[in-house]
Short mmCIF file of C-alpha atoms in Angstrom, two decimals:
data_model
loop_
_atom_site.label_atom_id
_atom_site.label_comp_id
_atom_site.label_asym_id
_atom_site.label_seq_id
_atom_site.Cartn_x
_atom_site.Cartn_y
_atom_site.Cartn_z
CA MET A 834 45.75 61.75 -65.27
CA THR A 835 41.72 62.93 -65.86
CA SER A 836 40.20 61.27 -69.19
CA GLN A 837 38.68 64.32 -71.28
CA GLU A 838 35.15 63.94 -72.04
CA THR A 839 34.31 64.31 -75.42
CA LEU A 840 30.90 65.93 -76.67
CA GLN A 841 29.82 64.72 -79.44
CA PRO A 842 26.26 65.54 -80.93
CA LYS A 843 23.75 62.85 -81.38
CA LYS A 844 23.10 61.80 -85.04
CA ARG A 845 19.40 62.82 -86.24
CA LYS A 846 17.79 60.24 -87.42
CA ARG A 847 15.59 61.31 -90.73
CA GLY A 848 12.26 61.34 -91.02
CA PRO A 849 9.37 61.57 -88.18
CA LYS A 850 9.40 59.15 -84.87
CA PRO A 851 8.54 55.70 -85.66
CA THR A 852 4.69 55.36 -84.10
CA GLY A 853 5.89 51.17 -83.28
CA GLN A 854 1.99 50.40 -84.71
CA GLY A 855 1.74 49.09 -88.58
CA THR A 856 3.94 46.92 -90.38
CA PRO A 857 6.30 48.27 -92.99
CA ILE A 858 6.29 47.53 -96.28
CA GLN A 859 8.05 48.15 -99.36
CA VAL A 860 6.14 49.19 -102.55
CA ARG A 861 8.26 49.44 -106.10
CA LEU A 862 6.31 52.55 -108.46
CA HIS A 863 7.15 53.24 -112.47
CA PRO A 864 8.24 56.63 -112.83
CA GLU A 865 4.37 57.55 -114.76
CA GLN A 866 2.85 55.86 -111.13
CA LEU A 867 5.35 58.11 -109.46
CA ALA A 868 4.66 61.48 -111.29
CA ASN A 869 0.94 60.84 -110.65
CA LEU A 870 1.25 60.24 -107.24
CA ASP A 871 3.61 63.88 -106.70
CA ASN A 872 1.01 65.16 -108.72
CA TRP A 873 -1.63 63.93 -106.59
CA ILE A 874 0.61 65.19 -103.18
CA ALA A 875 0.72 68.90 -105.26
CA ASN A 876 -2.95 69.15 -105.34
CA GLN A 877 -2.89 68.43 -101.66
CA SER A 878 -3.83 71.67 -99.50
CA ASP A 879 -1.64 70.12 -96.65
CA GLN A 880 1.29 68.23 -99.97
CA PRO A 881 1.21 65.38 -97.48
CA SER A 882 4.63 63.23 -97.60
CA ARG A 883 4.58 59.94 -100.49
CA PRO A 884 4.16 57.28 -97.59
CA GLU A 885 0.84 59.36 -96.13
CA ALA A 886 -0.06 60.11 -99.84
CA ILE A 887 0.12 56.54 -100.39
CA ARG A 888 -2.06 55.51 -96.96
CA ARG A 889 -4.63 58.13 -97.79
CA LEU A 890 -5.31 56.87 -101.39
CA ILE A 891 -5.98 53.68 -99.88
CA ARG A 892 -8.17 54.50 -97.52
CA LEU A 893 -9.75 56.57 -99.90
CA THR A 894 -10.25 53.34 -102.17
CA LEU A 895 -11.12 51.27 -99.33
CA ASP A 896 -14.17 53.13 -98.57
CA GLU A 897 -15.10 53.91 -101.62
CA LEU A 898 -15.46 49.92 -101.95
CA LYS A 899 -17.53 49.68 -99.34
CA ALA A 900 -19.95 52.22 -99.78
CA ASP A 901 -20.37 50.16 -103.30
#
Protein backbone atom coordinates (compact mmCIF):
# COMPACT_ATOMS: atom_id res chain seq x y z
CA MET A 1 0.00 0.00 0.00
CA THR A 2 1.53 3.30 -1.05
CA SER A 3 0.94 6.41 0.96
CA GLN A 4 -0.71 9.26 -0.83
CA GLU A 5 0.96 12.61 -0.44
CA THR A 6 -1.34 15.57 -0.04
CA LEU A 7 -0.12 18.91 -1.18
CA GLN A 8 -1.35 21.73 0.97
CA PRO A 9 -0.47 25.26 -0.01
CA LYS A 10 1.84 27.04 2.38
CA LYS A 11 0.13 29.63 4.52
CA ARG A 12 1.01 33.17 3.49
CA LYS A 13 2.32 35.40 6.19
CA ARG A 14 0.80 38.86 6.35
CA GLY A 15 2.79 42.00 5.79
CA PRO A 16 6.12 42.60 4.14
CA LYS A 17 8.97 40.14 4.52
CA PRO A 18 11.00 40.86 7.64
CA THR A 19 14.39 42.40 7.02
CA GLY A 20 15.92 41.02 10.19
CA GLN A 21 17.15 44.50 10.99
CA GLY A 22 16.04 46.89 13.69
CA THR A 23 14.32 46.37 17.00
CA PRO A 24 10.56 45.88 16.98
CA ILE A 25 8.63 48.13 19.34
CA GLN A 26 4.97 48.45 20.18
CA VAL A 27 3.32 51.84 20.25
CA ARG A 28 -0.15 52.57 21.55
CA LEU A 29 -1.96 55.57 20.14
CA HIS A 30 -5.12 57.26 21.33
CA PRO A 31 -7.90 57.51 18.72
CA GLU A 32 -7.13 61.18 18.06
CA GLN A 33 -3.43 60.46 17.51
CA LEU A 34 -4.25 57.57 15.20
CA ALA A 35 -6.64 59.76 13.22
CA ASN A 36 -3.92 62.41 12.87
CA LEU A 37 -1.45 59.77 11.70
CA ASP A 38 -3.94 58.42 9.17
CA ASN A 39 -4.60 61.95 7.88
CA TRP A 40 -0.86 62.51 7.47
CA ILE A 41 -0.60 59.23 5.56
CA ALA A 42 -3.51 60.19 3.29
CA ASN A 43 -1.68 63.41 2.35
CA GLN A 44 1.50 61.57 1.30
CA SER A 45 1.91 60.81 -2.40
CA ASP A 46 2.83 57.15 -1.79
CA GLN A 47 0.54 56.61 1.25
CA PRO A 48 2.99 54.62 3.40
CA SER A 49 1.94 51.98 5.90
CA ARG A 50 1.46 53.10 9.49
CA PRO A 51 4.84 51.69 10.61
CA GLU A 52 6.61 53.38 7.70
CA ALA A 53 4.79 56.64 8.42
CA ILE A 54 5.92 56.52 12.05
CA ARG A 55 9.52 55.86 10.95
CA ARG A 56 9.38 58.82 8.56
CA LEU A 57 7.91 61.16 11.15
CA ILE A 58 10.58 60.15 13.66
CA ARG A 59 13.30 60.69 11.03
CA LEU A 60 11.88 64.11 10.08
CA THR A 61 11.64 65.20 13.71
CA LEU A 62 15.13 64.02 14.61
CA ASP A 63 16.61 65.67 11.50
CA GLU A 64 14.86 68.90 12.47
CA LEU A 65 16.28 68.70 15.99
CA LYS A 66 19.79 68.17 14.59
CA ALA A 67 19.44 71.30 12.45
CA ASP A 68 18.63 73.48 15.48
